[in-house]
Coordinates of C-alpha atoms and ligand atoms in Angstrom, one line a residue:
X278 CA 144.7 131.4 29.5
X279 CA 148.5 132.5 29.8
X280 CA 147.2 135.1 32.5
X281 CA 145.2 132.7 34.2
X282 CA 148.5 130.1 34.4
X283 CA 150.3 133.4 35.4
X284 CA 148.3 134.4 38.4
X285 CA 148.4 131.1 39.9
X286 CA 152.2 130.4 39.7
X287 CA 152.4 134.1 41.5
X288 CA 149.8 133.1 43.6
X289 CA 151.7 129.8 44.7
X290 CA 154.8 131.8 44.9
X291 CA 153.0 134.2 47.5
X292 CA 151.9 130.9 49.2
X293 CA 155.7 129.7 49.5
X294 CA 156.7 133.1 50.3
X295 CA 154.4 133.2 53.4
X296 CA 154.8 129.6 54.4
X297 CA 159.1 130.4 54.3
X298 CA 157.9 133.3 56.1
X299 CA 156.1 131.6 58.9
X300 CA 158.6 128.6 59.8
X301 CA 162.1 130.9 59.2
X302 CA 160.3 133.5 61.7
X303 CA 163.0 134.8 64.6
X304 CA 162.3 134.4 67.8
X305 CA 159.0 136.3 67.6
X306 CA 159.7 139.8 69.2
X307 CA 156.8 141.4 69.7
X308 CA 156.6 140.9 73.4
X309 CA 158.7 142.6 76.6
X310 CA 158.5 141.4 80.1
X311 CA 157.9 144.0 82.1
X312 CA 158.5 142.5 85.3
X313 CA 160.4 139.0 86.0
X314 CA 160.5 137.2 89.6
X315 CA 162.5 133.9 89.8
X316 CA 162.2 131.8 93.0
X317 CA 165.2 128.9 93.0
X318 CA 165.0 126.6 96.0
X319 CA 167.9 124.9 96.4
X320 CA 166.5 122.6 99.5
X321 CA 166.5 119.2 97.7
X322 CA 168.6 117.6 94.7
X323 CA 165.4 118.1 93.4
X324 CA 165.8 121.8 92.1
X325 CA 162.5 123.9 91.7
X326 CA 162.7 127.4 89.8
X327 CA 159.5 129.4 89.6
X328 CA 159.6 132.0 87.1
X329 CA 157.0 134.3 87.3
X330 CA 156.5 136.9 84.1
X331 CA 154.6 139.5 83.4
X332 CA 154.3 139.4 79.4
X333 CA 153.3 142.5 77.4
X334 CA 152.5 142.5 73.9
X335 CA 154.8 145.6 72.6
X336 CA 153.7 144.8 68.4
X337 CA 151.2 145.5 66.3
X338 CA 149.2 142.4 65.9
X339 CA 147.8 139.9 68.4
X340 CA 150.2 137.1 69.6
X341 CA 149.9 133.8 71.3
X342 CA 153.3 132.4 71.6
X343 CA 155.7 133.4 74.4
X344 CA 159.2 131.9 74.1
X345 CA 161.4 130.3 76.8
X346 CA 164.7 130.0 76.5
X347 CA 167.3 127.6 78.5
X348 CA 171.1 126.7 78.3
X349 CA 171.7 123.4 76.7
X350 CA 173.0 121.9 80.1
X351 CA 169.8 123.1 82.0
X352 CA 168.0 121.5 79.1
X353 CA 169.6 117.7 79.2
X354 CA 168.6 118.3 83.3
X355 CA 165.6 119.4 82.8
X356 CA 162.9 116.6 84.2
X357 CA 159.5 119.1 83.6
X358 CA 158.4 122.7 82.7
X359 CA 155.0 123.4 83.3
X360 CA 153.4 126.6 82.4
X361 CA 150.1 128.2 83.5
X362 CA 148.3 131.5 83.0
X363 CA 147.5 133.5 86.2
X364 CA 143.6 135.3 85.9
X365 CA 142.5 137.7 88.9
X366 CA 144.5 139.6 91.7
X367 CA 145.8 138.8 95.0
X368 CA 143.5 136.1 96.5
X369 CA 141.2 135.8 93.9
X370 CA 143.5 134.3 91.6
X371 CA 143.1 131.8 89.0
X372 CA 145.6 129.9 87.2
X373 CA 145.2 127.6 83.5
X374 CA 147.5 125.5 82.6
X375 CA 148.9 126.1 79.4
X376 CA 150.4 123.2 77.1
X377 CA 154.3 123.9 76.7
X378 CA 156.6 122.4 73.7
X379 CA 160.2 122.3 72.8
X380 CA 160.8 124.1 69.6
X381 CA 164.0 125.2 67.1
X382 CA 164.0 128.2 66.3
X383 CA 166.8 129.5 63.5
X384 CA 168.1 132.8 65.0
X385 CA 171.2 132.0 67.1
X386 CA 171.6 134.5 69.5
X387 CA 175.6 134.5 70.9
X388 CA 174.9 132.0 73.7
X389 CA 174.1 128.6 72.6
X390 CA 169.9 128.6 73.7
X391 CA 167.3 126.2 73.4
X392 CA 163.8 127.3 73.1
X393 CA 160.1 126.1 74.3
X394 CA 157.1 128.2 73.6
X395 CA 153.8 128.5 75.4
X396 CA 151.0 128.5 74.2
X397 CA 148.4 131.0 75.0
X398 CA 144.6 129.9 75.6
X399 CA 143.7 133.4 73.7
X400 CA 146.0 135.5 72.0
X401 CA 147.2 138.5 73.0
X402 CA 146.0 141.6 71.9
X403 CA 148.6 144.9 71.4
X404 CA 149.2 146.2 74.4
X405 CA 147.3 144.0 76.8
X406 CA 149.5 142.0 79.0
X407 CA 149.4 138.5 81.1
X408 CA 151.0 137.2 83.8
X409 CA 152.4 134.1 83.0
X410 CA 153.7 131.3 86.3
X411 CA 156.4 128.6 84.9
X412 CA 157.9 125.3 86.9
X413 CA 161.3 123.9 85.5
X414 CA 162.1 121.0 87.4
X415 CA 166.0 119.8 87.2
X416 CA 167.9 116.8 88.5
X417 CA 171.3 116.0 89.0
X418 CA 172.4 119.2 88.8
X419 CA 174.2 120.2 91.9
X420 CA 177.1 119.4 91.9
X421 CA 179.2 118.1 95.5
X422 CA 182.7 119.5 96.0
X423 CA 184.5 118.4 97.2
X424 CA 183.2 114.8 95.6
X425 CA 184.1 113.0 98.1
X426 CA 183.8 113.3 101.8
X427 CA 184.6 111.5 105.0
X428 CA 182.0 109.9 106.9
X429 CA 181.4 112.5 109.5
X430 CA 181.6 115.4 106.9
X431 CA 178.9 117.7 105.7
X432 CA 178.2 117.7 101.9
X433 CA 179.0 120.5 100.3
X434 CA 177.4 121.3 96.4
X435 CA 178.5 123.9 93.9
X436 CA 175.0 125.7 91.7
X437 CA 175.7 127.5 88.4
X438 CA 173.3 130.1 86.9
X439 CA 172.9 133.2 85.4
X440 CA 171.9 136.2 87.7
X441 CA 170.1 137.7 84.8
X442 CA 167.0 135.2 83.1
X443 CA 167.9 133.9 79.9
X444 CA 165.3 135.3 77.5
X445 CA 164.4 136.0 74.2
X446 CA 162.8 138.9 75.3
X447 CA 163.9 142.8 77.0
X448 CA 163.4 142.6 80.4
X449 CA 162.2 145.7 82.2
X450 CA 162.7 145.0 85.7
X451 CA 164.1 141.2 87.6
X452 CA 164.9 139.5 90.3
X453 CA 166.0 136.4 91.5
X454 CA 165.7 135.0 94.8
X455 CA 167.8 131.8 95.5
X456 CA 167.1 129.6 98.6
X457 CA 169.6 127.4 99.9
X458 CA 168.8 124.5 102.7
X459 CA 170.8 126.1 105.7
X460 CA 172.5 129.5 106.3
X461 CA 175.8 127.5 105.4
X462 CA 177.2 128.9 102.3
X463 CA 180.7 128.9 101.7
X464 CA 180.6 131.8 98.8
X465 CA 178.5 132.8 96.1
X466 CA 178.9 134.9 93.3
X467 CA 177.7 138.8 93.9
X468 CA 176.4 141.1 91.1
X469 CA 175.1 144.1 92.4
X470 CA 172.6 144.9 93.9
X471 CA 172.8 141.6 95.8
X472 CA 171.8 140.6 99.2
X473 CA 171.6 137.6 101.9
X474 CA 169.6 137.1 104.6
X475 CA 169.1 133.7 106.6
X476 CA 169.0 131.1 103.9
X477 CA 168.1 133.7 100.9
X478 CA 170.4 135.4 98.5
X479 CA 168.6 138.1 96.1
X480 CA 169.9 139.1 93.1
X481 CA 168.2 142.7 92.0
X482 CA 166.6 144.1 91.2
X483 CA 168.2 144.2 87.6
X484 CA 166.4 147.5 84.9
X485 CA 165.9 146.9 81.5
X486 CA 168.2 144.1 80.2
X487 CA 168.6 143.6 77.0
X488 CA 166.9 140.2 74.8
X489 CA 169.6 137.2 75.8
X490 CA 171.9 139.5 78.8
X491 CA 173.5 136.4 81.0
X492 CA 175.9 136.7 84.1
X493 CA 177.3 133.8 85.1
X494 CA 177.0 133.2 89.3
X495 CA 177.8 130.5 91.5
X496 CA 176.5 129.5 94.6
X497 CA 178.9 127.4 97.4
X498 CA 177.0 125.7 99.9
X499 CA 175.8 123.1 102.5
X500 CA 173.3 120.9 101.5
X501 CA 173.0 117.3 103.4
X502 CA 169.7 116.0 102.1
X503 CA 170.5 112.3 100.4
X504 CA 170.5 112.6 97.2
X505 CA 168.8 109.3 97.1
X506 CA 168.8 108.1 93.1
X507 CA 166.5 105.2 91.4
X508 CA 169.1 104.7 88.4
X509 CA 166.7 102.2 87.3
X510 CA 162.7 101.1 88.6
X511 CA 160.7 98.8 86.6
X512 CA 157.2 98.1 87.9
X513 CA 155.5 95.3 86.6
X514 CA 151.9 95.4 87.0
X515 CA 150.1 92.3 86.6
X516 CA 145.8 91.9 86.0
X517 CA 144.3 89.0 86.7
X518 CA 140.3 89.0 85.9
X519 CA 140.2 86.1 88.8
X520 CA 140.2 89.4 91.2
X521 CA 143.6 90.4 92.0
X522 CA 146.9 92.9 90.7
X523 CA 150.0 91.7 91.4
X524 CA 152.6 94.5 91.1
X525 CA 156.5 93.7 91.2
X526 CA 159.2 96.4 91.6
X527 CA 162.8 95.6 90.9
X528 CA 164.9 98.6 92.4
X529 CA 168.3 100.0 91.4
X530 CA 169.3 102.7 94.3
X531 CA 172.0 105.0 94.4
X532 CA 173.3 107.8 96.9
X533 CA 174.2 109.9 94.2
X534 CA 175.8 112.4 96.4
X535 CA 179.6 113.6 97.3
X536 CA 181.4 109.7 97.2
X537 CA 182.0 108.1 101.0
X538 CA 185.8 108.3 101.5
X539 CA 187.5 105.8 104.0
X540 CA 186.0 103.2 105.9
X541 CA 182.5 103.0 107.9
X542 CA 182.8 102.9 111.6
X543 CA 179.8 101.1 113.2
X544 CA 180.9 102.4 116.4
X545 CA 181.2 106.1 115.6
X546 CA 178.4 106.2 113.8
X547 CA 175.7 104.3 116.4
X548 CA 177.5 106.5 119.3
X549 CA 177.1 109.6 117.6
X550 CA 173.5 108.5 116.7
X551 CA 172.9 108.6 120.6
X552 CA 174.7 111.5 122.0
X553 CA 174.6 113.9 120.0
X554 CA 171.0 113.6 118.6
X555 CA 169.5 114.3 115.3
X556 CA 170.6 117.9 114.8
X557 CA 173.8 117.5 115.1
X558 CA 174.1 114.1 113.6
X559 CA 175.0 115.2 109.8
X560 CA 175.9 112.3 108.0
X561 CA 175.0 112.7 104.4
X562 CA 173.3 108.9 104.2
X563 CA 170.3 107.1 103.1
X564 CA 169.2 105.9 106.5
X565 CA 165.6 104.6 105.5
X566 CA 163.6 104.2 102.1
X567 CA 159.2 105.1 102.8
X568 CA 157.0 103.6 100.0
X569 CA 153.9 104.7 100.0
X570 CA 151.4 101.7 98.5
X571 CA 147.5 102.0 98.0
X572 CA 144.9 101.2 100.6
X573 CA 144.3 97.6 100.9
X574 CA 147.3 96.3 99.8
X575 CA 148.1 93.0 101.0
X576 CA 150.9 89.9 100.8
X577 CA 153.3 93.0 100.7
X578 CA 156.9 91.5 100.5
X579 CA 160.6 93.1 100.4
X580 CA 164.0 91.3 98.7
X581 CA 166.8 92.6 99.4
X582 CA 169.0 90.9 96.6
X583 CA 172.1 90.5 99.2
X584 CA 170.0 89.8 101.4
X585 CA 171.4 93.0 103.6
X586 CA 168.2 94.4 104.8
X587 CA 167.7 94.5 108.7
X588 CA 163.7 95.5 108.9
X589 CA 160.8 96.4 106.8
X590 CA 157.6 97.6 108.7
X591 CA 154.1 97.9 106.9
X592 CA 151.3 100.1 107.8
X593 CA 148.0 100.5 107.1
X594 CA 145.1 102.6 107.3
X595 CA 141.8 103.8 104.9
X596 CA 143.8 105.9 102.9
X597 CA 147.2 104.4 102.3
X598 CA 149.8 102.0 103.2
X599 CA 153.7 102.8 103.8
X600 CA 156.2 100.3 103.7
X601 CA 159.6 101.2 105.8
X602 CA 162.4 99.8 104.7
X603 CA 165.5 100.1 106.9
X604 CA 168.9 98.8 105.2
X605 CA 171.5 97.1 107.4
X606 CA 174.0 99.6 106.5
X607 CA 173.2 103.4 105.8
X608 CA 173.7 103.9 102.1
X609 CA 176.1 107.1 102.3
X610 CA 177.3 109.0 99.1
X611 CA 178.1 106.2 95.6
X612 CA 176.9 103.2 97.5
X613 CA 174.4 101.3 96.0
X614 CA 171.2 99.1 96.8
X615 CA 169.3 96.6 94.8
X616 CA 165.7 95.4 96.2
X617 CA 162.8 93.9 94.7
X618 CA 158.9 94.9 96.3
X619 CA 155.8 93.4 95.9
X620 CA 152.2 93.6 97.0
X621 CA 148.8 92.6 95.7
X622 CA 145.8 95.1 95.2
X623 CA 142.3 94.2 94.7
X624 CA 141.6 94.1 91.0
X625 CA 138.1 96.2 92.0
X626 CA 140.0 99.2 92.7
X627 CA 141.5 99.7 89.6
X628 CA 140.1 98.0 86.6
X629 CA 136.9 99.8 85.4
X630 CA 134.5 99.1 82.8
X631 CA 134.6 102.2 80.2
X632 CA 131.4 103.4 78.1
X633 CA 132.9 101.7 75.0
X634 CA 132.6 98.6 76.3
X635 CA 136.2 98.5 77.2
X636 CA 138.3 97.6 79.9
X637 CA 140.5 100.0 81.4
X638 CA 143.4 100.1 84.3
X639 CA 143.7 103.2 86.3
X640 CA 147.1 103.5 88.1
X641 CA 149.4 106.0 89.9
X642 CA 152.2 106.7 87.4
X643 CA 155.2 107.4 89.8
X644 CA 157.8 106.2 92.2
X645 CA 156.3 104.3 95.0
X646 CA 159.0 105.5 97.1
X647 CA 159.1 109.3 98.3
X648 CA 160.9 111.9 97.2
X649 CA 163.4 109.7 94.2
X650 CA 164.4 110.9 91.3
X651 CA 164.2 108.0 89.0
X652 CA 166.6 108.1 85.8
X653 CA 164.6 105.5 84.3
X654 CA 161.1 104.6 84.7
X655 CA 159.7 101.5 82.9
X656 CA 156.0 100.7 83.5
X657 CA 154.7 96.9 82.8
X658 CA 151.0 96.4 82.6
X659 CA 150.6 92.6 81.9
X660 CA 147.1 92.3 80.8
X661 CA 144.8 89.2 81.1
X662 CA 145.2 86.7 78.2
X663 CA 142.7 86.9 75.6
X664 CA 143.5 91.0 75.9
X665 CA 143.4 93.0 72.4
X666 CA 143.6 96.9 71.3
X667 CA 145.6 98.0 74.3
X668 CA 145.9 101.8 74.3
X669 CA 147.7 103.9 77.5
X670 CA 146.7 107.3 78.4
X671 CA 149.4 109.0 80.0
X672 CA 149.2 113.0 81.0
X673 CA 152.6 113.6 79.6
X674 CA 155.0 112.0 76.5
X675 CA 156.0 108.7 77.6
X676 CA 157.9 106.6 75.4
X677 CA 155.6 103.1 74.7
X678 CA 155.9 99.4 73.1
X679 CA 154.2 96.1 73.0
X680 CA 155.9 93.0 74.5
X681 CA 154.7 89.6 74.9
X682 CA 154.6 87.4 78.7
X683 CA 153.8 83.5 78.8
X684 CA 153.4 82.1 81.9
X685 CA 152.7 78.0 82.5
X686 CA 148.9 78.7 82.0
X687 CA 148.9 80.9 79.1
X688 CA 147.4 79.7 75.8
X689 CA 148.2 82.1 73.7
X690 CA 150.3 84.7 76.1
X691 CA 149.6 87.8 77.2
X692 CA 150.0 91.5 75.7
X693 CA 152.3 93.8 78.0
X694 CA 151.7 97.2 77.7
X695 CA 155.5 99.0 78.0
X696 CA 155.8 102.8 79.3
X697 CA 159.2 104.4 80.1
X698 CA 160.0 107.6 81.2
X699 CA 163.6 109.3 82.3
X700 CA 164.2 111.3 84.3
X701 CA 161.2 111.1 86.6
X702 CA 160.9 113.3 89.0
X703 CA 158.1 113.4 92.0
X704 CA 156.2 116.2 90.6
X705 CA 155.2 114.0 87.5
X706 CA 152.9 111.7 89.8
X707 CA 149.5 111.2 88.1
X708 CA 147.3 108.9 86.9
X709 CA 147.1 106.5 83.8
X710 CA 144.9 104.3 82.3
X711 CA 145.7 101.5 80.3
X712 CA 142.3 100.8 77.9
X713 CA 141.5 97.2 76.4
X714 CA 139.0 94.9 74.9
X715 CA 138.2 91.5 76.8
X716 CA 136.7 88.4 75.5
X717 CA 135.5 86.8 78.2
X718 CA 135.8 83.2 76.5
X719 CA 139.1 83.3 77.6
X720 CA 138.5 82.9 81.2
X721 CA 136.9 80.0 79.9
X722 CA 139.5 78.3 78.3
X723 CA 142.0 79.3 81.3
X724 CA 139.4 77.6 83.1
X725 CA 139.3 74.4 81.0
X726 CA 142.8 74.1 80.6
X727 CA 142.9 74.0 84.5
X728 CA 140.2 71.3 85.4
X729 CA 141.4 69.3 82.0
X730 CA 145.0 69.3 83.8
X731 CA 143.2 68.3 87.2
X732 CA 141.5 65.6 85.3
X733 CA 144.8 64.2 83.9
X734 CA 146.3 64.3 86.8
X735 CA 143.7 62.5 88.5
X736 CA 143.4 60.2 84.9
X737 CA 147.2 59.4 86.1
X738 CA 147.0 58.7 89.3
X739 CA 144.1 56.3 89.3
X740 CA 146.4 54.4 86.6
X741 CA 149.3 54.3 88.4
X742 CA 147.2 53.0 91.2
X743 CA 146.2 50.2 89.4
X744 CA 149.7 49.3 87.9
X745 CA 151.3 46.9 88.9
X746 CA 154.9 47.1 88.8
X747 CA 155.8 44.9 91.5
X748 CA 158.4 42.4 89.6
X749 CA 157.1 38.8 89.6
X750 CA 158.9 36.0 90.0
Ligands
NAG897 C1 176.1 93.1 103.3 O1 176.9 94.2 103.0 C2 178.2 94.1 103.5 C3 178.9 95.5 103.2 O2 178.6 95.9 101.9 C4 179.0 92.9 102.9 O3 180.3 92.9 103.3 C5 178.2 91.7 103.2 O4 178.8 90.6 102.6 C6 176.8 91.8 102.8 N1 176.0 90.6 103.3 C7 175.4 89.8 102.5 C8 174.6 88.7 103.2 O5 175.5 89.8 101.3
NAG898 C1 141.7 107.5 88.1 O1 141.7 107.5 89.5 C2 141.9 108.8 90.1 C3 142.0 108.7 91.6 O2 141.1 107.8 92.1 C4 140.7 109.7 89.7 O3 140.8 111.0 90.2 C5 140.6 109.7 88.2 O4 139.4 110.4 87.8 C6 140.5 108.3 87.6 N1 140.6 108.4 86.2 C7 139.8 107.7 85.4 C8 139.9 108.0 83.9 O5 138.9 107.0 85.8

């Protein structure tokens, strides 16, 4: 009996030993990168950084995790990594896209790191290796210098980085290749080898670094693409089973770029505009905002909430619609624009039936308006009254609540389905459903309610009619 009891407290201990094993792990080792390619384009204020790695497994037993690893500021700028596993060679390539998660991991290396770790479709076995293809997407992280600039001024933005990859891992051989928007760079940072031609600087290629090697580089240069800024976009999207959606979008704007300094001259900028043509007309400014709206869109509307817009222009063919949206004034670096769209879509292009026997919206989740980042994102699907079980599918994590809307004809309100993302960033444009059940009794009642008020009204009217109210003598 004692033995017995014995073996299963050791036993349990094991358990606990393995399981304290398991989550206090380091940053698991077992893998090397033999060869590292990072591609930074520097084009937008929308920076893109493709790493490409090719991941051995140097241990002894099959792994399945590789390990990321980022500064903390590239981290609170980071608006998406994506991850995928390349298959094939040269043409014939595949790629799988491979789920990708923050995670803490105890061993604190001598720079301050945060990890994510990818997660392999199969593990890897010892020896074999994989090329792996990541995406980190960042935002507001060039940085103008000076900060502010005159109106006929290029912008000039300052990048920081590492010419070495951050990485958990030994690196056998590097490089990095960093594009920049025009062959207008003021200085950068060299650590040899390092070479620029046109608009590329390459940095490498670097031999066997060491797990977490940095060197700290900076890049100097032109870059006068707007940095055009949705601080704030709430979409409200609004189904009505009587055939149509009504969608609503209240913008907050910003030129988040070097700040204007002095006063706008109408006259220098129009004549400038006309003589010297577009190439040489440099002006860091947000001359006019595109939306691009679904197909059949129609009653499409545009408030500007000072009223300060000059022109909007619609147009339509089978595909899509844009909406142009010229501003009275260019919107040059700190300024700021409020505006409110609006359009209706056919309900039939977007409410489905499901196989459940539910109802379901399926909507683009983005930024109507191209090329934005948006700092925050807030998605309102108002759905029918009567609505119940609302559930949203969204392709990536979304932060989501339940609020209630009554309007004059409501009975018993309606459910609003709440999504809100930050940092939003083009690349995250997909679609998402919005799933719920639908008594159709309610369209009924809304029904009722409205021919009962009808008949009131009419009720009133005949009895006023007959009133007298004339005062007698
Ligand atoms: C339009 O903007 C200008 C400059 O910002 C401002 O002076 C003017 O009052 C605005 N107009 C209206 C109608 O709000
Ligand atoms: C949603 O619409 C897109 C584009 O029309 C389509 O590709 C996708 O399959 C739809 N999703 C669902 C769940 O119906």
């Amino acid at each position: 009996m004692e033995a017995r009891i014995r073996a299963r407290v050791n036993l349990a201990l094991t358990f606990f030993a393995l399981l304290f094993f398991v989550a206090g792990s380091s940053p698991p080792r077992q893998f090397v990168i033999s060869n590292a390619e990072r591609r930074i384009d520097l084009s937008s204020h929308i920076i893109n950084v493709h790493l490409t790695l090719k991941v051995e497994n140097a241990g002894t037993r099959p792994a399945s995790e590789v390990v990321l690893a980022l500064t903390p500021t590239e981290v609170d700028h980071l608006a998406m990594v994506d991850a995928s596993a390349i298959k094939g060679k040269r043409k014939k390539t595949t790629s799988l896209r491979l789920e990708v998660k923050p995670t803490e991991l105890p061993d604190a290396p001598p720079i301050d790191t945060k990890y994510f770790t990818i997660y392999l479709a199969n593990p890897l076995n010892s020896g074999e290796s994989t090329t792996l293809e990541v995406l980190y997407v960042f935002t507001h992280f060039l940085e103008p210098f000076p900060a502010e600039i005159a109106q006929s001024e290029s912008q000039l933005v300052f990048y920081h980085d590492t010419a070495l990859i951050l990485s958990p891992y030994h690196i056998k051989q590097q490089t990095t290749f960093i594009k920049t928007p025009s062959t207008k760079v003021e200085s950068f940072i060299r650590m040899e080898p390092t070479n620029r031609v046109g608009t590329e600087i390459k940095y490498g290629p670097y031999e066997d670094r060491p797990p977490y090697s940095i060197s700290p580089i900076h890049v100097h240069f032109e870059n006068n693409s707007p940095f055009a800024v949705v601080e704030e976009l709430v979409q409200e999207i609004e189904i009505s089973h009587w055939g149509n959606i009504q969608v609503t979008e209240h913008y907050k704007l910003i030129h988040a770029g070097a700040r204007h300094k002095g006063v706008f001259s109408r006259v220098d900028y129009q004549s400038r505009q006309s003589s010297n043509g577009a190439s040489s007309f440099r002006y860091v400014r947000i001359v006019y905002l595109l939306a691009r709206l679904p197909p059949r869109v129609h009653s499409v509307y545009y408030r500007g909430e000072i009223g300060n817009i000059s022109s909007s222009h619609l147009r339509t063919d089978s595909l899509k619609s844009e909406l142009q949206i010229e501003p009275r004034y260019p919107l040059f670096g700190g300024w700021k624009a409020t505006f409110v769209i609006g359009y209706g879509l056919p309900l039939q292009d977007f409410l489905f039936e499901s196989s459940d026997d539910k109802r379901y919206l399926n909507f683009t989740f983005g930024c109507p308006l191209i090329g934005m980042v948006v700092d925050k994102l807030t998605i309102k699907v108002v759905l029918p009254e009567g609505s119940t079980d609302p559930s949203p599918v969204v392709p990536f994590p979304v932060e989501h609540h339940l609020e209630a809307k009554y309007s004059s004809l409501d009975v018993v309100g309606r459910t609003v389905v709440v999504l809100e993302k930050k940092n939003f960033v083009p690349m995250h444009n997909s679609h998402f459903q919005v799933y719920y059940s639908f008594k159709p009794i309610f369209m009924l009642a809304e029904s009722l309610m409205l021919a009962s008020a009808f008949f009131m009204l009419f009720v009133a009217c005949v009895a006023y009619i007959h009133i007298d109210l004339s005062v007698r003598k």
